[in-house]
Short mmCIF file of C-alpha atoms and ligand atoms in Angstrom, two decimals:
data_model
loop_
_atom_site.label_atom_id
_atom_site.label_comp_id
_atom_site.label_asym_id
_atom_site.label_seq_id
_atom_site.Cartn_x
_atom_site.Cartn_y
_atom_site.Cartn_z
CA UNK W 21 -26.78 2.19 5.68
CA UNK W 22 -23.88 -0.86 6.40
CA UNK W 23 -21.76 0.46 9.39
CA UNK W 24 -18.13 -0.21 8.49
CA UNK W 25 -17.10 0.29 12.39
CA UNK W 26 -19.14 -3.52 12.89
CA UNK W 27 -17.58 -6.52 11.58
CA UNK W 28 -21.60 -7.73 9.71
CA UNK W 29 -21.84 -3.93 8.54
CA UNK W 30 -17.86 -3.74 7.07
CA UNK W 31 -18.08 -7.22 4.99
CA UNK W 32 -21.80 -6.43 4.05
CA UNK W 33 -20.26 -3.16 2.71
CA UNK W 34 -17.29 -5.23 1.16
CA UNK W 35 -19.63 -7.28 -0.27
CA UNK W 36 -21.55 -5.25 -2.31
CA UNK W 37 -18.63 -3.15 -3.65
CA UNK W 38 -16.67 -6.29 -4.40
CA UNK W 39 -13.94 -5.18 -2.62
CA UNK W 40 -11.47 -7.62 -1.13
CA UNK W 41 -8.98 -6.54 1.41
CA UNK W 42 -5.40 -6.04 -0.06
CA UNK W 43 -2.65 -7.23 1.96
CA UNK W 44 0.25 -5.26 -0.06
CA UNK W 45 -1.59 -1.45 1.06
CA UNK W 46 -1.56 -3.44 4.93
CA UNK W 47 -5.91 -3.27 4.75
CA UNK W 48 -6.79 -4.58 8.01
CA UNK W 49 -9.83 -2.95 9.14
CA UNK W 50 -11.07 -1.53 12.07
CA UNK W 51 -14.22 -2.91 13.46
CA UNK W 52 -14.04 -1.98 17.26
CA UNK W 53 -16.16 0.55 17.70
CA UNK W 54 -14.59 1.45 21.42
CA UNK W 55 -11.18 1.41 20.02
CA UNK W 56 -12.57 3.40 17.32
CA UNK W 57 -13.85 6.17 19.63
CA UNK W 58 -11.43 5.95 21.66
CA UNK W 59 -8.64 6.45 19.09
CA UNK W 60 -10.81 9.51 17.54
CA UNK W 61 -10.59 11.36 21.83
CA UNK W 62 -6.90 11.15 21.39
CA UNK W 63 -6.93 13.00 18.41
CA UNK W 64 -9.75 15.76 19.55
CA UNK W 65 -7.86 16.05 23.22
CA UNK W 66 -5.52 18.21 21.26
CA UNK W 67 -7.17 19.94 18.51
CA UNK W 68 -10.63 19.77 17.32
CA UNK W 69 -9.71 21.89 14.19
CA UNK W 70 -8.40 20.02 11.10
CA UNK W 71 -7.55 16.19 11.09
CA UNK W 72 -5.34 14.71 8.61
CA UNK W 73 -6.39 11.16 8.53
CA UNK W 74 -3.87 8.45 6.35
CA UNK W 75 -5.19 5.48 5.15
CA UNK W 76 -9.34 5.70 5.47
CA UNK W 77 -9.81 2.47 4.46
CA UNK W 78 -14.08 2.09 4.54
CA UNK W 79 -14.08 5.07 6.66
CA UNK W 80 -14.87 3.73 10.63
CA UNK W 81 -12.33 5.93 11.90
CA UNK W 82 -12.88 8.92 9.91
CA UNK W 83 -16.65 8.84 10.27
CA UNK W 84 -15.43 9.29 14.90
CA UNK W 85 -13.03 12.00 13.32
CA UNK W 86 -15.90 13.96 11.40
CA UNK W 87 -17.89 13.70 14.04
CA UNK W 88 -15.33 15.87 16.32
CA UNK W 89 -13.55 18.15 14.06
CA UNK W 90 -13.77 21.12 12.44
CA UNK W 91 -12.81 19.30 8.99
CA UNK W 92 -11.06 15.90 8.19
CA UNK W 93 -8.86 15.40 5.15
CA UNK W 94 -8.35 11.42 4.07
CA UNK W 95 -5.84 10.15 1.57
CA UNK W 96 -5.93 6.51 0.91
CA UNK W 97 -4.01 4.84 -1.96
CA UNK W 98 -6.84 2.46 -3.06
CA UNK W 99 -9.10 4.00 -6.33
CA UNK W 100 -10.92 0.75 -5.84
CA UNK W 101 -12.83 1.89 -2.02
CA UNK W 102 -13.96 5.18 -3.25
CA UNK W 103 -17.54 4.52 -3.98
CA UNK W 104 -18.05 2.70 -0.62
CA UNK W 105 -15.68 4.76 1.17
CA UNK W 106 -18.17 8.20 -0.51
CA UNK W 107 -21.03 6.72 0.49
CA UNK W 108 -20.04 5.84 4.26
CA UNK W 109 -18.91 9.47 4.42
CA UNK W 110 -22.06 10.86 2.62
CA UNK W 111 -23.61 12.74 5.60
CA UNK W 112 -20.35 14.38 6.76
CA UNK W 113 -19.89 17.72 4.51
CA UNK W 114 -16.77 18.19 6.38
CA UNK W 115 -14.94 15.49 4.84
CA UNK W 116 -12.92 16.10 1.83
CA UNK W 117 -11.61 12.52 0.38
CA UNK W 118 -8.14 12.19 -1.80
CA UNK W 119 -7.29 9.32 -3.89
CA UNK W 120 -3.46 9.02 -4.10
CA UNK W 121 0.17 7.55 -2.23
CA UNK W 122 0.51 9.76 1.03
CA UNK W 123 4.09 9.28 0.54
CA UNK W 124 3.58 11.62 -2.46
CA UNK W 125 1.35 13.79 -1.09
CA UNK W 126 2.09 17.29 0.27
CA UNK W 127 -0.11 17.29 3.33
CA UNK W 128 0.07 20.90 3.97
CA UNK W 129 -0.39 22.30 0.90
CA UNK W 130 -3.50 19.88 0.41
CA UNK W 131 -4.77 20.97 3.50
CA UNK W 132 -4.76 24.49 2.87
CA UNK W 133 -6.52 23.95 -0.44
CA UNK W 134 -9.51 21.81 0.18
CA UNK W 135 -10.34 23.86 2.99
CA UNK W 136 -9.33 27.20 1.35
CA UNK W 137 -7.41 28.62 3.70
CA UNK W 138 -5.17 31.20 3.05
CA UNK W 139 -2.24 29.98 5.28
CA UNK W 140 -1.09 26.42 6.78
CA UNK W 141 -3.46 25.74 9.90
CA UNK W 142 -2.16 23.63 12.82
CA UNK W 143 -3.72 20.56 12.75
CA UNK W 144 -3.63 16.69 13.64
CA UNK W 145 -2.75 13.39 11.81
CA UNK W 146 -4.88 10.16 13.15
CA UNK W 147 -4.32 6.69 11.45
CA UNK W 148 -4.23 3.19 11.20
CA UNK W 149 -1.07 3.71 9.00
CA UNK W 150 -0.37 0.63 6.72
CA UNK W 151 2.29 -0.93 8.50
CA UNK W 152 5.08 -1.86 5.95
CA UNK W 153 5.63 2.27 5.44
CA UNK W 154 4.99 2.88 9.45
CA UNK W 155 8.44 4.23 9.46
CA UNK W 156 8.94 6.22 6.45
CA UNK W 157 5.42 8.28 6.87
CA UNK W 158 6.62 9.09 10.24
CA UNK W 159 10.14 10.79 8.72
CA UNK W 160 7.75 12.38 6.10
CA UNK W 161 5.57 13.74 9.56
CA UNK W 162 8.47 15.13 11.40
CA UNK W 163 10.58 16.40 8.30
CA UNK W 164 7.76 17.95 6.15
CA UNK W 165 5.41 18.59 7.59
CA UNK W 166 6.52 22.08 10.44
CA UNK W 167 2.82 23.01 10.85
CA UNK W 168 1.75 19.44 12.31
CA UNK W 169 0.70 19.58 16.05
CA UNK W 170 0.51 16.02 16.65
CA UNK W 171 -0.08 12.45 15.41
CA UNK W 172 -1.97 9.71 16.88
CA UNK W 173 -1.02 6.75 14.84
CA UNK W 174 -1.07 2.94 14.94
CA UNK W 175 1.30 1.02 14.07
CA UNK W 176 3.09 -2.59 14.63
CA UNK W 177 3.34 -2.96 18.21
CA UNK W 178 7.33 -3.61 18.06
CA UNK W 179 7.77 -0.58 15.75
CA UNK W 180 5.92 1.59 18.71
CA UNK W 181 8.55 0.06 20.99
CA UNK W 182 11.68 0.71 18.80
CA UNK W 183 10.58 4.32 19.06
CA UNK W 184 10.13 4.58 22.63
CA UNK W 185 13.10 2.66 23.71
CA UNK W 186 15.69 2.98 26.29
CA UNK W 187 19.34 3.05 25.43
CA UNK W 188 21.00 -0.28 25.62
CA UNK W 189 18.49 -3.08 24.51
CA UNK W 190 18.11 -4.55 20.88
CA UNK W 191 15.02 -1.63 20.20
CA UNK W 192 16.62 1.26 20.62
CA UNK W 193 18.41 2.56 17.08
CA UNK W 194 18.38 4.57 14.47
CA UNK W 195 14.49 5.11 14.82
CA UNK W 196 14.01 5.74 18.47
CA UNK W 197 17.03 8.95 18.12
CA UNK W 198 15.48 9.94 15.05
CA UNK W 199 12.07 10.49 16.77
CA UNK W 200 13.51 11.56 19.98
CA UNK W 201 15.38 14.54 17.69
CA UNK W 202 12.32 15.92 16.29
CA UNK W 203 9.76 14.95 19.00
CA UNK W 204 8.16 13.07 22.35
CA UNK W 205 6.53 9.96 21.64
CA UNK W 206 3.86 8.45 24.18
CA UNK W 207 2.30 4.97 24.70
CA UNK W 208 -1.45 5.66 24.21
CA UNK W 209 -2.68 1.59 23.94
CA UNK W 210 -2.38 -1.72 22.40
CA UNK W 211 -4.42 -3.18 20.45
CA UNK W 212 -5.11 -6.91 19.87
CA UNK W 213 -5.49 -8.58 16.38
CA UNK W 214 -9.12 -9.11 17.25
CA UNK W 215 -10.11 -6.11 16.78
CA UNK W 216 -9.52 -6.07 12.72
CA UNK W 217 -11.16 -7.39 9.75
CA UNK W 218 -9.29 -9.55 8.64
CA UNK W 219 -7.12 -10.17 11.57
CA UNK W 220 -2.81 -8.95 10.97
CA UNK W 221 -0.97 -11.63 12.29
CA UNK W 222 0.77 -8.95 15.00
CA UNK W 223 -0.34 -7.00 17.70
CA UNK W 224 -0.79 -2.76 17.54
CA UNK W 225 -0.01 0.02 19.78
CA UNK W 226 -1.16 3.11 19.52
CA UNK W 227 1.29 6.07 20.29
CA UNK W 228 1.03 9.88 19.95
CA UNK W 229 3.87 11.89 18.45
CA UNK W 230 4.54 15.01 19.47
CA UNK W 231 7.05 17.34 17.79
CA UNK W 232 8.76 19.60 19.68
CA UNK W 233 8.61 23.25 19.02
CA UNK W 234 12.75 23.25 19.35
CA UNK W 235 15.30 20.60 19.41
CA UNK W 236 15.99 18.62 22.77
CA UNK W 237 19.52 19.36 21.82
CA UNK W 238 21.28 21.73 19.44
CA UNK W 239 23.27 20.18 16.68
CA UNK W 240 25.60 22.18 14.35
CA UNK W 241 24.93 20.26 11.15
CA UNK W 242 22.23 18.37 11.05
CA UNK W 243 22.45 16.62 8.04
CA UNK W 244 25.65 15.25 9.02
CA UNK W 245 24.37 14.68 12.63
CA UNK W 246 21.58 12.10 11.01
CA UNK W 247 24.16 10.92 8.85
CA UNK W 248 26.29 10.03 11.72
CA UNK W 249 23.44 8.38 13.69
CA UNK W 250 22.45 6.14 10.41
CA UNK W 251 26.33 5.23 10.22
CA UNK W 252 26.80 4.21 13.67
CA UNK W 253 23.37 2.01 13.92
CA UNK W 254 24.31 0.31 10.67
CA UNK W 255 27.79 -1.03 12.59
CA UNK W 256 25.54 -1.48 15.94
CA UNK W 257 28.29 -4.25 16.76
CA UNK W 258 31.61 -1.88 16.77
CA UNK W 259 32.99 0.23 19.35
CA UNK W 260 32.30 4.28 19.15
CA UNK W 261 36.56 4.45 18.78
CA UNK W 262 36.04 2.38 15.05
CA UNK W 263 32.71 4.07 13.95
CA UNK W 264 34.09 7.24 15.22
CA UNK W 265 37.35 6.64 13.30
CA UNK W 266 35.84 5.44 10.74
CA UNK W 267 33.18 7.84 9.85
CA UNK W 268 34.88 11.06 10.66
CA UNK W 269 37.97 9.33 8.39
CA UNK W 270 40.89 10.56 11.37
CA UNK W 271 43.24 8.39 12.87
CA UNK W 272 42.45 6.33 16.25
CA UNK W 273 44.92 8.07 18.81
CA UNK W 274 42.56 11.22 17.58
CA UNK W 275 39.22 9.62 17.49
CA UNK W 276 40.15 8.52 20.82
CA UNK W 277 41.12 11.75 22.62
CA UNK W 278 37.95 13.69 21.23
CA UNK W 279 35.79 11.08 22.29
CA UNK W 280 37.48 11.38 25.96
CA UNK W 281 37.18 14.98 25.54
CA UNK W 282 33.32 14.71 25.80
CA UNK W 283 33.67 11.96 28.21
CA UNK W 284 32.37 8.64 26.23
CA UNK W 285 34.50 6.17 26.61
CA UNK W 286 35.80 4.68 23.39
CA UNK W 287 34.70 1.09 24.03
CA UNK W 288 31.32 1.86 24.37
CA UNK W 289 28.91 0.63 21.10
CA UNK W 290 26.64 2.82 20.11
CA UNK W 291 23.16 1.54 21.34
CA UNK W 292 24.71 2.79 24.74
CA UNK W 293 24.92 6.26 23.91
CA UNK W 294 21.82 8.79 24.38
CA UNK W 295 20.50 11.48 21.65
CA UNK W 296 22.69 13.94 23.77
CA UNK W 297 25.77 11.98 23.66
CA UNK W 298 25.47 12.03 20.18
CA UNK W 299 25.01 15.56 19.60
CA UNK W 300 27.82 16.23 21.54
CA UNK W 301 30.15 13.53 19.37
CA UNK W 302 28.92 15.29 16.44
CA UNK W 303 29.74 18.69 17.67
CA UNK W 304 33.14 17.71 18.58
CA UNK W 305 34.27 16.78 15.36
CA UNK W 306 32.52 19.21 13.67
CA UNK W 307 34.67 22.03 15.57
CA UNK W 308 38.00 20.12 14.55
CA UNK W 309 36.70 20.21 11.23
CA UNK W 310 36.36 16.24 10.55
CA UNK W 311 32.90 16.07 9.15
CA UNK W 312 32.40 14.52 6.34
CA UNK W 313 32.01 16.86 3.39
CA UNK W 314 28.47 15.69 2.07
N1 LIG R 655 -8.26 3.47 8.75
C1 LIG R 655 -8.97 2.31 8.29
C2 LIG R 655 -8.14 1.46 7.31
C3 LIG R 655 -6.80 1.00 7.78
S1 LIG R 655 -6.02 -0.12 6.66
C4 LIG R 655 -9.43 1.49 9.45
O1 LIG R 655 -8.88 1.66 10.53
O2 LIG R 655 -10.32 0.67 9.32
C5 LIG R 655 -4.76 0.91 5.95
C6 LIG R 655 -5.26 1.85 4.86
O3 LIG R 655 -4.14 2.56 4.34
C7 LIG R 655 -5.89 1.13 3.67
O4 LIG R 655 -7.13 1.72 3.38
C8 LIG R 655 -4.88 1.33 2.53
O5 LIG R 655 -5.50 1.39 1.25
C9 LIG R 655 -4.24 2.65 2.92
N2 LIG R 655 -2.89 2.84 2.35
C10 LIG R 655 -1.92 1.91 2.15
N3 LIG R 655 -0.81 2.47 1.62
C11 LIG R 655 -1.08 3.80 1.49
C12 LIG R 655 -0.34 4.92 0.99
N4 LIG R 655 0.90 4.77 0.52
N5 LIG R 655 -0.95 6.14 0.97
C13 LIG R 655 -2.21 6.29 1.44
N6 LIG R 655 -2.95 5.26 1.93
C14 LIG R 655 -2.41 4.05 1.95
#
């Protein structure tokens, strides 16, 4: 049988389904088999129980996930790869295959059903995610999904370093607190375009999310607290006195003081502060009662 995890084996496979690669659902193959394996370790290090895997593609990476898990669900958008994708997967009865938008998809509750469990297990989510929703599945990971141990994922090698970087440069945002809030991210490897049928025109880095079991830092609202972060990323250029002002709706000689109070000065801009200054800012005004009422 044609080997997807082999550039010959993936477009021989191709071939005969008629399948083209679709550059809207980010289909860029896999066809390293060391990366492969190596990406499948990762997830196993952790758990060896249930694998969530996103995007199957032709199955090379979920074939290294069946191999060392208890059971592997896949959800790929793309009706058009099931027959292939079936009869890659043919010899693995642990597999269970879903045809439909992740970004629809209750994980959890699709978990527990094809393997008929009769609660939530902890388990692992391993992907080549299609990288024009990189950053949306990963809020859908860390806000809906409380069972999830970890996630080894791929991604866009500049996306991996928005979320792991350090206050001050052009990276760090909105994404890297966001992540930092619910979880620890670490560098696993990068990947070059050579190692994907066809080739993406940017590099990939693999990273492993963690979440954290409870918050890095306690936050009295948190709606408002990730309201305030999107707020003060979207006006990256102003000081924290005018998006302070500004979003909590108080005058400056106020904004000021409070800000003072919890010792950030009011010049700074906001790709200075860390998650914990933040928290803090947000706690502040929250006791004075200037929150926005959302
Ligand atoms: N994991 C495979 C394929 C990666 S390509 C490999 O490494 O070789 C990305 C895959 O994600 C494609 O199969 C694509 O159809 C799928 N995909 C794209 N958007 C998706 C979505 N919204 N929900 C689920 N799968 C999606």
């Amino acid at each position: 049988m044609k080997k997807p995890s082999t550039i010959s084996g993936l477009r021989e496979l191709m071939r005969q389904n008629n399948i083209r690669p679709k550059k809207r659902w980010g289909q860029n193959f896999l066809v390293d088999g060391n990366i492969l394996s190596k990406i499948a370790k990762y997830a196993s290090a952790d758990h060896n129980g249930y694998i969530v895997e996103i995007g199957p593609g032709l199955g090379a990476l979920t074939e290294e996930l069946a191999i060392q898990h208890k059971g592997v669900l896949a959800i790929d958008i793309d009706y058009s790869l099931e027959p292939a994708l079936r009869q890659v997967l043919s010899p693995y009865d642990n597999v269970h295959l879903i045809f439909q938008d992740i970004m629809a998809t209750d994980i959890e509750e699709e978990l527990t059903k094809v393997f008929q469990l009769k609660s939530v297990p902890n388990y692992t989510v391993c992907a080549n995610i299609p990288y024009n929703i990189t950053t949306p599945i990963i809020f859908k990971l860390l806000e809906q999904c409380p069972n999830l141990k970890s996630a080894i994922l791929m991604m866009q090698k500049e996306v991996a370093g928005r979320i792991m970087a350090a206050p001050g440069g052009k990276d760090y945002g909105l994404l890297t607190l966001t992540v930092a809030y619910h979880a620890q991210a670490k560098f696993l490897m990068n990947v070059s375009p050579s190692c994907f049928y066809p080739r993406p025109e940017v590099e990939s880095t693999v990273i492993k999310i963690i979440p954290s079991s409870g918050k890095r830092v306690k936050v009295n609202q948190e709606k408002e607290f990730i309201m305030l972060l999107k707020f003060a990323f979207q006006k990256r250029r102003k000081t924290m006195l005018n998006i302070a002002a500004d979003y909590f709706s108080c005058d400056k000689t106020l904004a000021k003081n409070i800000l003072e109070e919890i010792n950030i000065s009011p010049a700074r801009r906001p790709e200075t502060l860390d998650l914990e200054d933040f928290a803090s800012l947000a706690n502040a005004f929250l006791e004075k009662n200037l929150y926005k009422k959302i």
